[in-house]
Short mmCIF file of C-alpha atoms (C1' of nucleotides) in Angstrom, two decimals:
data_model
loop_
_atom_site.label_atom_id
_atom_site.label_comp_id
_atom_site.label_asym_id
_atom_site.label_seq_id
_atom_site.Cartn_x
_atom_site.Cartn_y
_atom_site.Cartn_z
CA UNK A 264 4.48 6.53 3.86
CA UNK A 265 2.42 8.64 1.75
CA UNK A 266 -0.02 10.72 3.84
CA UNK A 267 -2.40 12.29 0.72
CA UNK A 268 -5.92 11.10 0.45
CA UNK A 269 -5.52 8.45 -2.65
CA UNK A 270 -2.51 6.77 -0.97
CA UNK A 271 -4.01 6.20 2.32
CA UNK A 272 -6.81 4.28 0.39
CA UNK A 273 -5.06 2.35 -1.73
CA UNK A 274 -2.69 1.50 0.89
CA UNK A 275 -5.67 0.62 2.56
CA UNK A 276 -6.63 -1.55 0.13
CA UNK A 277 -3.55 -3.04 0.02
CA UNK A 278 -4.01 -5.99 2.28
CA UNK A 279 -6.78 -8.82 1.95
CA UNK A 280 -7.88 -9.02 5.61
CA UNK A 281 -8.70 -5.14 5.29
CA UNK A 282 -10.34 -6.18 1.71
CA UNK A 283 -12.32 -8.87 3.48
CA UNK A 284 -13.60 -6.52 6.73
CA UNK A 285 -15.07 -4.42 3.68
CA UNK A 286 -17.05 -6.81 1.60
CA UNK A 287 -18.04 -7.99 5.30
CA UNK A 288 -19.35 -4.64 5.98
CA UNK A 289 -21.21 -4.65 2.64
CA UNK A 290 -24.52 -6.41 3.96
CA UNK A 291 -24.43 -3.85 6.86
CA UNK A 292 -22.88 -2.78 10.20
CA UNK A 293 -21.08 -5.07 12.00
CA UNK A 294 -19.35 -4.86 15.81
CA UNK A 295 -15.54 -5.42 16.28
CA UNK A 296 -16.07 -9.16 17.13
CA UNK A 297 -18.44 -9.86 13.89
CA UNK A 298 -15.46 -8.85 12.09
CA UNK A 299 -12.87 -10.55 13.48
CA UNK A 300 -14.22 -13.62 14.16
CA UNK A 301 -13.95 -15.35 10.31
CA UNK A 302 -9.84 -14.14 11.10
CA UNK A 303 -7.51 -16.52 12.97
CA UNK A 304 -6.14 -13.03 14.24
CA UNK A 305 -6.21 -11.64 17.78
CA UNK A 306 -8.27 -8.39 18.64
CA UNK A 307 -5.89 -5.62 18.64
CA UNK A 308 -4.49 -6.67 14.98
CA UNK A 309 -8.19 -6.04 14.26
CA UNK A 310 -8.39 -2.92 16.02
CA UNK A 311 -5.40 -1.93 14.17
CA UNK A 312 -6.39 -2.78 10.58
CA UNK A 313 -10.04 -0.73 11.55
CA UNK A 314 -7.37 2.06 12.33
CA UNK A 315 -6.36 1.89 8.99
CA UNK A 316 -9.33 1.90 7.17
CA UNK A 317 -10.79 4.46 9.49
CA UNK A 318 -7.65 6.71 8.49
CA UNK A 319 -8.49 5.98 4.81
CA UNK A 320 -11.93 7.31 5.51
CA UNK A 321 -13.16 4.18 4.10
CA UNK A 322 -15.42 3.09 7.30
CA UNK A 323 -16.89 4.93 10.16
CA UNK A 324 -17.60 3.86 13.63
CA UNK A 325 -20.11 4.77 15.92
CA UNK A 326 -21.22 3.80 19.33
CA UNK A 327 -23.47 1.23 20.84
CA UNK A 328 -22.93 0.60 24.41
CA UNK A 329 -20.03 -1.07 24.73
CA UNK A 330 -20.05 -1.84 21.07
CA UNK A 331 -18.33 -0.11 18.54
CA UNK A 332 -19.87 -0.79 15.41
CA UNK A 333 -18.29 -0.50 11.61
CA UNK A 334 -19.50 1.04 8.77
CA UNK A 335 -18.72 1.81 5.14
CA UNK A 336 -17.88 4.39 3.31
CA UNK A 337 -17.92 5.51 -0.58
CA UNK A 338 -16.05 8.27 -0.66
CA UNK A 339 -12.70 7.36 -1.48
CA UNK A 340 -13.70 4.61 -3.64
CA UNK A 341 -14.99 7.48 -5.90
CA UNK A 342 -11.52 8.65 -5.67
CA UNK A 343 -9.96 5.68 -6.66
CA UNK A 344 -12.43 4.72 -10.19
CA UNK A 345 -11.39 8.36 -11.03
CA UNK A 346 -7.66 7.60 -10.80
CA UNK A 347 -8.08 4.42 -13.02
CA UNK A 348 -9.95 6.13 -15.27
CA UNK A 349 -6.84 8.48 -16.08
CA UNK A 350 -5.12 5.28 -17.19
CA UNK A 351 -7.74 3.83 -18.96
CA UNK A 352 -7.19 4.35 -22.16
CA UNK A 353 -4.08 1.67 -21.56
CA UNK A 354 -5.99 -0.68 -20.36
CA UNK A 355 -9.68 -1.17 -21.08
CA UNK A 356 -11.25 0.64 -24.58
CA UNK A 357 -14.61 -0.57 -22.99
CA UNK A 358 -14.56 1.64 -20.65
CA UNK A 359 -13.83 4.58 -22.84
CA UNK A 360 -17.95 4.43 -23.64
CA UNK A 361 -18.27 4.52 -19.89
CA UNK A 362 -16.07 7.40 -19.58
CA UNK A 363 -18.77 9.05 -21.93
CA UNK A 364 -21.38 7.66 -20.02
CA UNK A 365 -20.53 9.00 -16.89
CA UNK A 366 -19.13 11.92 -17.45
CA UNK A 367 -20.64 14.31 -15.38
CA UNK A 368 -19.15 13.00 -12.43
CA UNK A 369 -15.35 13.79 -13.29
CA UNK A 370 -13.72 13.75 -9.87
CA UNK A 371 -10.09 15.33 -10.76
CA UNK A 372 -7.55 12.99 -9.26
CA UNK A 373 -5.67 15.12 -6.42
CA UNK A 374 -2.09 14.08 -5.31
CA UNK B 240 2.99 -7.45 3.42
CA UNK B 241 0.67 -9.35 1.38
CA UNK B 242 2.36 -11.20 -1.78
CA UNK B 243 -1.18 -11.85 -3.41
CA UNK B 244 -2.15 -10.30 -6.97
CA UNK B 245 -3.87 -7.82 -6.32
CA UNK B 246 -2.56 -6.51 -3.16
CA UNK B 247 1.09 -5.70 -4.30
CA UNK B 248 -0.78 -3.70 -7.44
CA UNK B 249 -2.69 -1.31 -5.18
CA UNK B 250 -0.12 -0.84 -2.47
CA UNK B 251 2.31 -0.18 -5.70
CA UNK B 252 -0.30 2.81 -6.75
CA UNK B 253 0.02 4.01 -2.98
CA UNK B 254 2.55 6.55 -3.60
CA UNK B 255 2.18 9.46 -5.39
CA UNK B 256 5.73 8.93 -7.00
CA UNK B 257 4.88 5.66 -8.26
CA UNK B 258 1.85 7.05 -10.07
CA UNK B 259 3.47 10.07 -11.78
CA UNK B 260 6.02 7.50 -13.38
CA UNK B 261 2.90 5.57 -14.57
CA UNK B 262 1.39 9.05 -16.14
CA UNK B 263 4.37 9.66 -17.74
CA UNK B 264 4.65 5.76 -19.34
CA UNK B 265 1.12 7.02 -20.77
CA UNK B 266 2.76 8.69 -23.46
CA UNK B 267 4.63 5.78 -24.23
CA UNK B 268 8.22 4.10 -23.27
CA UNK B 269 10.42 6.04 -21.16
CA UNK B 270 14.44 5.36 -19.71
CA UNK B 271 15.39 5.53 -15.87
CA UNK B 272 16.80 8.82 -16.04
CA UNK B 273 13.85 10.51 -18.05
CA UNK B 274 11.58 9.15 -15.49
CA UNK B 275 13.51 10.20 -12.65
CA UNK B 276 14.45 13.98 -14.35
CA UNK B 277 11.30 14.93 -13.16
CA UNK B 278 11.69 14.33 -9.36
CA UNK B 279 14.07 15.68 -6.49
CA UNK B 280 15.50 12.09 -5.56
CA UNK B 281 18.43 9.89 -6.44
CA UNK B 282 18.55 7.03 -9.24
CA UNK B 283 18.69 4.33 -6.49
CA UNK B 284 15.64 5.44 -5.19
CA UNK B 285 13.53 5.65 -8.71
CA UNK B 286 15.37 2.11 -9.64
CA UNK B 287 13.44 1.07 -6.39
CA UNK B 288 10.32 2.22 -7.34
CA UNK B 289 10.71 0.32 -10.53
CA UNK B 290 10.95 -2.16 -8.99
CA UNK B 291 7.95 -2.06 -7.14
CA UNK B 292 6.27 -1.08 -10.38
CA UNK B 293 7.62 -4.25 -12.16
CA UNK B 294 6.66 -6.63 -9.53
CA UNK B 295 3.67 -5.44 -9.30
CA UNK B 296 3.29 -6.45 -13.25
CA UNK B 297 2.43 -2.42 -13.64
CA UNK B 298 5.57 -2.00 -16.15
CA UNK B 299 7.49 -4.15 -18.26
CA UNK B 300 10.93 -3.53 -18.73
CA UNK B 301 13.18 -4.17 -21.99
CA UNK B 302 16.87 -3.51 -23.10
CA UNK B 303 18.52 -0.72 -25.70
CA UNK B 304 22.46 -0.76 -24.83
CA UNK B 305 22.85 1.10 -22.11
CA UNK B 306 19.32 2.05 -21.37
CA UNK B 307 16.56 -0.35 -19.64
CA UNK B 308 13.17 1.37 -20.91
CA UNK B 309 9.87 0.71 -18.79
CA UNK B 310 6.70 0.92 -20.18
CA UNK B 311 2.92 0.11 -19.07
CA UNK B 312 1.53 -3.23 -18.76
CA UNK B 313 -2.34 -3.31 -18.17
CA UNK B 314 -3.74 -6.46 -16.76
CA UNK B 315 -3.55 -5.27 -12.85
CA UNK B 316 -5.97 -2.31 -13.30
CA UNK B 317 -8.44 -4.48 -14.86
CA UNK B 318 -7.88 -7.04 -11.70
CA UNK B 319 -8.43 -3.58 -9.13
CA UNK B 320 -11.01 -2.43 -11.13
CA UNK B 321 -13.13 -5.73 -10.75
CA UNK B 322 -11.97 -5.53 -7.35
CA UNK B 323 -13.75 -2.02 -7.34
CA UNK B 324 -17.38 -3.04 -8.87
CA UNK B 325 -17.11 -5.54 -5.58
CA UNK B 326 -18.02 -2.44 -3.96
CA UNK B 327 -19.86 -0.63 -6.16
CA UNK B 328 -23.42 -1.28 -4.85
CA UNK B 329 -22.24 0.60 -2.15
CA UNK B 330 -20.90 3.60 -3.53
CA UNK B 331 -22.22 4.32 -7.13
CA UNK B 332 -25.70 3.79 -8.77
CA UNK B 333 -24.76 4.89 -11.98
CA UNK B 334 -21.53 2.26 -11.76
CA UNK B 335 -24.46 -0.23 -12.21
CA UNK B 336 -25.84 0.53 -15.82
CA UNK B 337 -22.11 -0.35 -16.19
CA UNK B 338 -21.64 -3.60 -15.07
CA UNK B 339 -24.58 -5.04 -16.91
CA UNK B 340 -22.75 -3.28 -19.80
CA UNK B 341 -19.59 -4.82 -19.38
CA UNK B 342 -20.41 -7.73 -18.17
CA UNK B 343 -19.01 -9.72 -20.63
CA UNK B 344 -15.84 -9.03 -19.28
CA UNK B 345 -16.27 -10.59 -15.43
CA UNK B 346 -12.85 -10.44 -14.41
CA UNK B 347 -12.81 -12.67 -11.18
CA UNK B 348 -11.49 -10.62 -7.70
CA UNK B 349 -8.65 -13.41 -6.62
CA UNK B 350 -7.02 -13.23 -3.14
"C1'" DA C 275 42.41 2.24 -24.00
"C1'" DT C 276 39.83 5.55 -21.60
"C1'" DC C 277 36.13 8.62 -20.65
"C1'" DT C 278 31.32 9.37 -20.16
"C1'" DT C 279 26.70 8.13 -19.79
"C1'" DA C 280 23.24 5.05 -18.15
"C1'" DT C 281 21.96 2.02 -14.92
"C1'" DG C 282 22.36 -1.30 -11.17
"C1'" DT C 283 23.99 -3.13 -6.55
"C1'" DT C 284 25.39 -2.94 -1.85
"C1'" DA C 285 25.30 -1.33 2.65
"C1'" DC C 286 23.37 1.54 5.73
"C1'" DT C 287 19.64 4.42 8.29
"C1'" DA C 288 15.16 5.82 9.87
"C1'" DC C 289 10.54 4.76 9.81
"C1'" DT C 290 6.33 1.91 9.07
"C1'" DT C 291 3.64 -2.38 9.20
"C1'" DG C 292 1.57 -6.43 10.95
"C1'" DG C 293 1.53 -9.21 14.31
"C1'" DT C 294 1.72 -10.77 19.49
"C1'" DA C 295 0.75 -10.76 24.81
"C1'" DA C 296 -0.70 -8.37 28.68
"C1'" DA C 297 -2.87 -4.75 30.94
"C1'" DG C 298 -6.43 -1.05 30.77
"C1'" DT C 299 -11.00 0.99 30.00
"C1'" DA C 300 -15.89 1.13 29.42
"C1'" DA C 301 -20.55 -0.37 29.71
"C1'" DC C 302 -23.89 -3.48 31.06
"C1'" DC C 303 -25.54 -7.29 34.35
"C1'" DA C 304 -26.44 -9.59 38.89
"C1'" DT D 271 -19.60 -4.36 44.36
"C1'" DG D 272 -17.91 -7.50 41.41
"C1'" DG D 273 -18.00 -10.04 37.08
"C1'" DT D 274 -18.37 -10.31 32.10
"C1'" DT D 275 -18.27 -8.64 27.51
"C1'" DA D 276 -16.29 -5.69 24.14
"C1'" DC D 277 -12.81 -3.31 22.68
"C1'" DT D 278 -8.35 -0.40 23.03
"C1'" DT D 279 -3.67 0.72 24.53
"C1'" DT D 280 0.95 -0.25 25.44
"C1'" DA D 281 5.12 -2.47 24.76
"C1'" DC D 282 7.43 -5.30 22.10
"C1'" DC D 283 9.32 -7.83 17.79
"C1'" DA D 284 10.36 -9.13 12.98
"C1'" DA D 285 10.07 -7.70 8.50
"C1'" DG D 286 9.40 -4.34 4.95
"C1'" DT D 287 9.88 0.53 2.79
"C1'" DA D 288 11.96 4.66 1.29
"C1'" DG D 289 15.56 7.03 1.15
"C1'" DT D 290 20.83 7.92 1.03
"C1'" DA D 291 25.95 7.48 -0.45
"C1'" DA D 292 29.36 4.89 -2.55
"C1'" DC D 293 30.79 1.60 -5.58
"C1'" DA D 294 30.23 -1.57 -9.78
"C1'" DT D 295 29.10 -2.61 -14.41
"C1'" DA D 296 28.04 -2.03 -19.25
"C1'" DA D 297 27.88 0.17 -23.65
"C1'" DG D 298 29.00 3.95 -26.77
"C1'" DA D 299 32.04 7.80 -28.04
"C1'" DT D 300 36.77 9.60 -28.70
#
DNA sequence: ATCTTATGTTACTACTTGGTAAAGTAACCA
DNA sequence: TGGTTACTTTACCAAGTAGTAACATAAGAT
């Protein structure tokens, strides 16, 4: 595997229970059994895919008791929309204008 | 690993390999051995990462005698980057003006 | 025909991933 | 103290990934 920042995310990414947890974690924190329960998935396969994200540095966890609750995180997201927007111009000539647009946030794509 | 769509594009863009043969395709149609010139590794293993590239629908691949040329296809980024203004709330005001500005195109996040 | 170049396939290895069951830990509750 | 809830760790398994070396094929050049 590829241990640089981009990779871990997309790699993240990769897999739609992971994609679900997130847009889960969208309307706010949620404990480790909020999360799993819409899975037909045991615990620890929970506890692992958190792992992953938490590696990507796409959620944090805190502390609650015996909770542990999930939260998101932009950062890498960033990362990614600057990535796509170095292939762009093969894709999408809409987004050019938004290239313009937002161009004082150019996040250089690190590998 | 997950077969859907989207998931075999990103976890194809989860290796920094993999995306330096897609910056190279930028500037247009490459062969195996121009790709691989660039990198410390065998054919085998940059045939392999074709492969991943291809069946992610990233490249297309076509025929000139000898040589099998790759070059970029574009319809997953548009699928991760719809995938991406899922999230957005979350990690980018300014991604907003955006999506009202593009929101003609509403590509639909499938999974 | 044969050599060379370009590319692919096969077989193998080491490691990672995604899942399970079962046991372990940690905090609160009675 | 003992039970319950919430979550993690460990040990395991099957499948997938990333690489290699060695061999196979295919087309063009001599």
């Amino acid at each position: 595997m590829s241990t640089d920042h981009l990779s871990l995310a997309l790699s993240a990414l990769a897999h739609p229970v992971r994609r679900d947890i997130l847009a889960n974690l969208m309307s706010g924190e949620r404990t480790v059994t909020e999360l799993a329960d819409p899975f037909d998935m045991t615990g620890p396969a929970i506890t692992k895919h958190l792992k992953v994200l938490e590696r990507a540095g796409l959620i944090e966890r805190s502390r609650d008791a015996q909770r542990r609750p999930c939260k998101l995180r932009a950062d890498p997201f960033r990362e990614i929309q600057a990535l796509l927007r170095v292939y762009q111009p093969f894709w999408d000539e809409s987004f050019e204008k938004l290239d313009i647009l937002l161009a004082e946030e150019d996040n250089r794509v690190e590998e």
